[in-house]
Coordinates of C-alpha atoms in Angstrom, one line a residue:
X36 CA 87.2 105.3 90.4
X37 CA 88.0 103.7 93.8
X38 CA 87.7 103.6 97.2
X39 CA 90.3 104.5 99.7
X40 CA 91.5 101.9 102.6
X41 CA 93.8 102.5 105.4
X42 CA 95.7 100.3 107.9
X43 CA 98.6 100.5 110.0
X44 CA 100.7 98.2 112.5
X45 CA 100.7 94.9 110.2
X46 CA 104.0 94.1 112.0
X47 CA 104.2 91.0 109.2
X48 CA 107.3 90.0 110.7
X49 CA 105.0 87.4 112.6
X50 CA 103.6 85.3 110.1
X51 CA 100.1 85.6 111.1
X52 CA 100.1 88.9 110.4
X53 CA 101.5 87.8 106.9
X54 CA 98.8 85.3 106.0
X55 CA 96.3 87.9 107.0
X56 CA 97.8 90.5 104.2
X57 CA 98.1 87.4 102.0
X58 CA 94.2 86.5 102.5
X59 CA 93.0 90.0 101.6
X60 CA 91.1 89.7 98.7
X61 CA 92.0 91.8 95.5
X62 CA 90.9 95.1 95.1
X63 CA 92.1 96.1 91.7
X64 CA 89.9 99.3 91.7
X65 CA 90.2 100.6 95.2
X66 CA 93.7 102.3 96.7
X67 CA 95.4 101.2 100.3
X68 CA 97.3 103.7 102.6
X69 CA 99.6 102.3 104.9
X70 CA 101.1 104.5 108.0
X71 CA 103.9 102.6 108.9
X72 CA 104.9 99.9 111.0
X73 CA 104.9 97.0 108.6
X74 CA 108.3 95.7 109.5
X75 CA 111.9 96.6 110.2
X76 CA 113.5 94.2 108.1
X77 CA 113.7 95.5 104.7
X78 CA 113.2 92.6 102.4
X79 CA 110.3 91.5 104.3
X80 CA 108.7 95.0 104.1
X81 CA 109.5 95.0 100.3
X82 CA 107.6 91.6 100.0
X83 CA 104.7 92.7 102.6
X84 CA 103.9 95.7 100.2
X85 CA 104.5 94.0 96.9
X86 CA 101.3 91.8 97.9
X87 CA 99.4 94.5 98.7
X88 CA 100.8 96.7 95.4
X89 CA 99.1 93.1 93.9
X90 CA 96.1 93.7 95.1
X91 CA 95.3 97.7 94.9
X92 CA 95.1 99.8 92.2
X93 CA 97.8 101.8 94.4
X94 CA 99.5 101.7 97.8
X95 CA 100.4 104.4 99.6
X96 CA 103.1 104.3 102.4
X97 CA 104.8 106.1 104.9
X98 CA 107.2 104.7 107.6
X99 CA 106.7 104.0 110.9
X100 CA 109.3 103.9 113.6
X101 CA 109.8 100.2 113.4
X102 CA 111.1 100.4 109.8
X103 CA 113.6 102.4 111.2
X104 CA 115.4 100.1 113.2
X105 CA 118.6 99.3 112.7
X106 CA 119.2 95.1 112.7
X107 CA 122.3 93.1 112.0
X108 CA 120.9 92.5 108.5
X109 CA 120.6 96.1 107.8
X110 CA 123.3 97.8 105.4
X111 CA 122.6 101.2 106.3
X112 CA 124.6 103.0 108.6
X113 CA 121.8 104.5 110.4
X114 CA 118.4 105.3 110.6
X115 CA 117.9 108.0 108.5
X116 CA 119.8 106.3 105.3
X117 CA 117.5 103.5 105.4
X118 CA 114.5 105.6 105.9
X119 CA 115.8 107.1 101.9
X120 CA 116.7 103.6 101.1
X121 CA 113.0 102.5 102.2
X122 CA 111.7 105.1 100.2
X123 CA 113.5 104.3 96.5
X124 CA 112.8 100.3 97.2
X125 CA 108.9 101.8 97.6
X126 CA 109.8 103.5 93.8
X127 CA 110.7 100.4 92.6
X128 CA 107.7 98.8 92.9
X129 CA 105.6 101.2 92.7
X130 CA 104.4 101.7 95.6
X131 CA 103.4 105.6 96.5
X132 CA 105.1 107.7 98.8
X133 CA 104.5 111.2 97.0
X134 CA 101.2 112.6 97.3
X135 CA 99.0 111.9 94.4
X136 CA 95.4 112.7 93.5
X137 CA 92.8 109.7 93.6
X138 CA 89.2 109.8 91.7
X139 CA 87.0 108.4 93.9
X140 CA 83.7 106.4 93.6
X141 CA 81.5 109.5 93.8
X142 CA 83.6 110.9 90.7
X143 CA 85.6 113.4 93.3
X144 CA 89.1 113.4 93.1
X145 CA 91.3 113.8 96.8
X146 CA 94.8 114.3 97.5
X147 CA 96.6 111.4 99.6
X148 CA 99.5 112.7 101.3
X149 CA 102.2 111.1 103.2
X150 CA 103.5 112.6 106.4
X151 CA 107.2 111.9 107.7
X152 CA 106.9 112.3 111.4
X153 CA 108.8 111.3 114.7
X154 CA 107.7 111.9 118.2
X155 CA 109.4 114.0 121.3
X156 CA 111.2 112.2 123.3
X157 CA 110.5 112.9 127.3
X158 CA 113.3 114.8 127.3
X159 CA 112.2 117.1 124.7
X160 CA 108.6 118.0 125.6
X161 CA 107.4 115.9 128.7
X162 CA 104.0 117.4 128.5
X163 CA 103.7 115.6 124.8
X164 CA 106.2 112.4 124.9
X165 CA 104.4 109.4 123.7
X166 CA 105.9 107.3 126.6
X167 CA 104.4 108.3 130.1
X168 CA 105.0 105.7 132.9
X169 CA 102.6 104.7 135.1
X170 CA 102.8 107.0 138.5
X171 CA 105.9 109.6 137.1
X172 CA 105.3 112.9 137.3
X173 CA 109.5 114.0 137.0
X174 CA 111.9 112.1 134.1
X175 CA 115.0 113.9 136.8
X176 CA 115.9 110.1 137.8
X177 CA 114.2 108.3 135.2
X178 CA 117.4 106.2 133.1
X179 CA 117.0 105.1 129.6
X180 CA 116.8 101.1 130.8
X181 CA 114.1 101.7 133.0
X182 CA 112.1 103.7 130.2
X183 CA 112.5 100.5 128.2
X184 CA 112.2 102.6 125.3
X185 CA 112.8 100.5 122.2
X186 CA 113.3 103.1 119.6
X187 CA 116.1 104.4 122.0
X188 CA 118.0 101.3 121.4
X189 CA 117.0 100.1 117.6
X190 CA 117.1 103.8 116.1
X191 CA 120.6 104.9 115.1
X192 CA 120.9 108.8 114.4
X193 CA 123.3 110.7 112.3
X194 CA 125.2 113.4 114.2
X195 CA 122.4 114.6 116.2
X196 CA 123.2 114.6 119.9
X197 CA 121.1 112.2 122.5
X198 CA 120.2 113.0 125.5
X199 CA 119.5 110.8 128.4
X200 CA 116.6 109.3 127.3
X201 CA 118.0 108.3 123.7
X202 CA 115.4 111.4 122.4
X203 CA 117.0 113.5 119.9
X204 CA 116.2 117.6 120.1
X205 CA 115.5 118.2 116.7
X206 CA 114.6 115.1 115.5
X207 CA 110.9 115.4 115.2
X208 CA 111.5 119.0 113.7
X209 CA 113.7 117.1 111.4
X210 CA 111.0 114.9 109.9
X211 CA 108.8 117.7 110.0
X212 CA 111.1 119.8 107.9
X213 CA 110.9 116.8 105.2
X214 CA 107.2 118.0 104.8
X215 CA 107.8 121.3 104.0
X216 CA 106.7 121.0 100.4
X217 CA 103.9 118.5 100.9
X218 CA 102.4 121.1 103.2
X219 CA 102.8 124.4 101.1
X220 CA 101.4 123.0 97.9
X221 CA 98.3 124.2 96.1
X222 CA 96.4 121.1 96.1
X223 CA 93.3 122.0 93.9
X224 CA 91.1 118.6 95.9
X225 CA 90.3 117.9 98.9
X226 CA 93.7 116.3 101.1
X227 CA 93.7 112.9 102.9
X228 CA 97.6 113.3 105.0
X229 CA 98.5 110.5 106.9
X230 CA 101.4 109.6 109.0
X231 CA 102.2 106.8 111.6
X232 CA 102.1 109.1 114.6
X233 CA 99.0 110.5 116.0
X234 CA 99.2 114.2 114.7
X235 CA 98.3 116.9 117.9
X236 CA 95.5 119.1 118.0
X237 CA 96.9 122.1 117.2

């Protein structure tokens, strides 16, 4: 029976942020959710979770947008192969990114299910963009270097057109598509879904 844990942003790629996971104590019973954002080198993510597979009975994980980056070091040709390539090194060791039920401490069982998400770019829904400058109300005359929008530049897309802002139309329907079944199964427990963007209201 465990207890269920959650973090997010461990950005290890600083090594403060690596002695920290390091010096978290074992928790051999309890189970650790991740939402993305551990690094966006791939070998260091690998070794990030491996710790933490170490110390939980189970991880579960879910990219953020940072994984997605494309660096020098990275094989994949874009983005959205090394999201699937992220995803079979998680298989490897054992590290969850398929729902799966979880007996808790009070002898209840939950669901924990992972979320693929993206945002909308400005250019897509400005009334819902995760990047709002200070004093804008337009993006008419707003270029992609004064956005200083990272993902825009570190994020390489297959065959889906960008528009000005280095937003993608379908992009967030994309990832939402990917939860299709996720969301349609009969889950006979309560669910825990997590993701690494801030889900809206409705």
């Amino acid at each position: 029976m465990s207890r269920i844990f959650a973090i997010s942003d461990l950005h290890t790629d600083y090594e403060a942020n690596m002695e920290f996971v390091e010096s978290l104590p074992p928790r051999p019973e309890d189970v650790l959710i991740v939402a993305g954002d551990v690094s966006d080198d791939i070998p260091r993510l690998i070794e990030t979770l491996s710790i933490l597979k170490a110390k939980y009975k189970d991880v579960y994980f879910i990219p953020g947008n940072h994984e997605l980056w494309i660096n020098k070091s990275d094989m994949a040709p874009n983005s959205l192969v090394k999201l699937f390539e992220i995803v079979r090194h998680c298989t490897a060791i054992g590290v969850q990114t398929e729902p799966g039920k979880v007996r808790c401490l009070d002898g209840n069982d939950v669901w924990i299910v992972p979320l693929y998400s993206w945002y909308a770019g400005p250019d897509d829904d400005p009334k819902n963009t995760l990047y709002i400058p200070g004093g804008l109300t337009s993006w008419k005359d707003l270029t992609l270097k004064e956005m200083g929008w990272s993902d825009a530049y570190f994020c390489k897309w297959p065959a889906l057109k960008r528009r000005a802002s280095g937003s993608c139309p379908s992009l967030a329907q994309l990832f939402a598509d990917m939860n299709t079944e996720r969301l349609t199964n009969d889950y006979d427990a309560p669910v825990i879904t997590f993701s690494h963007f801030v889900p809206r209201p409705d």
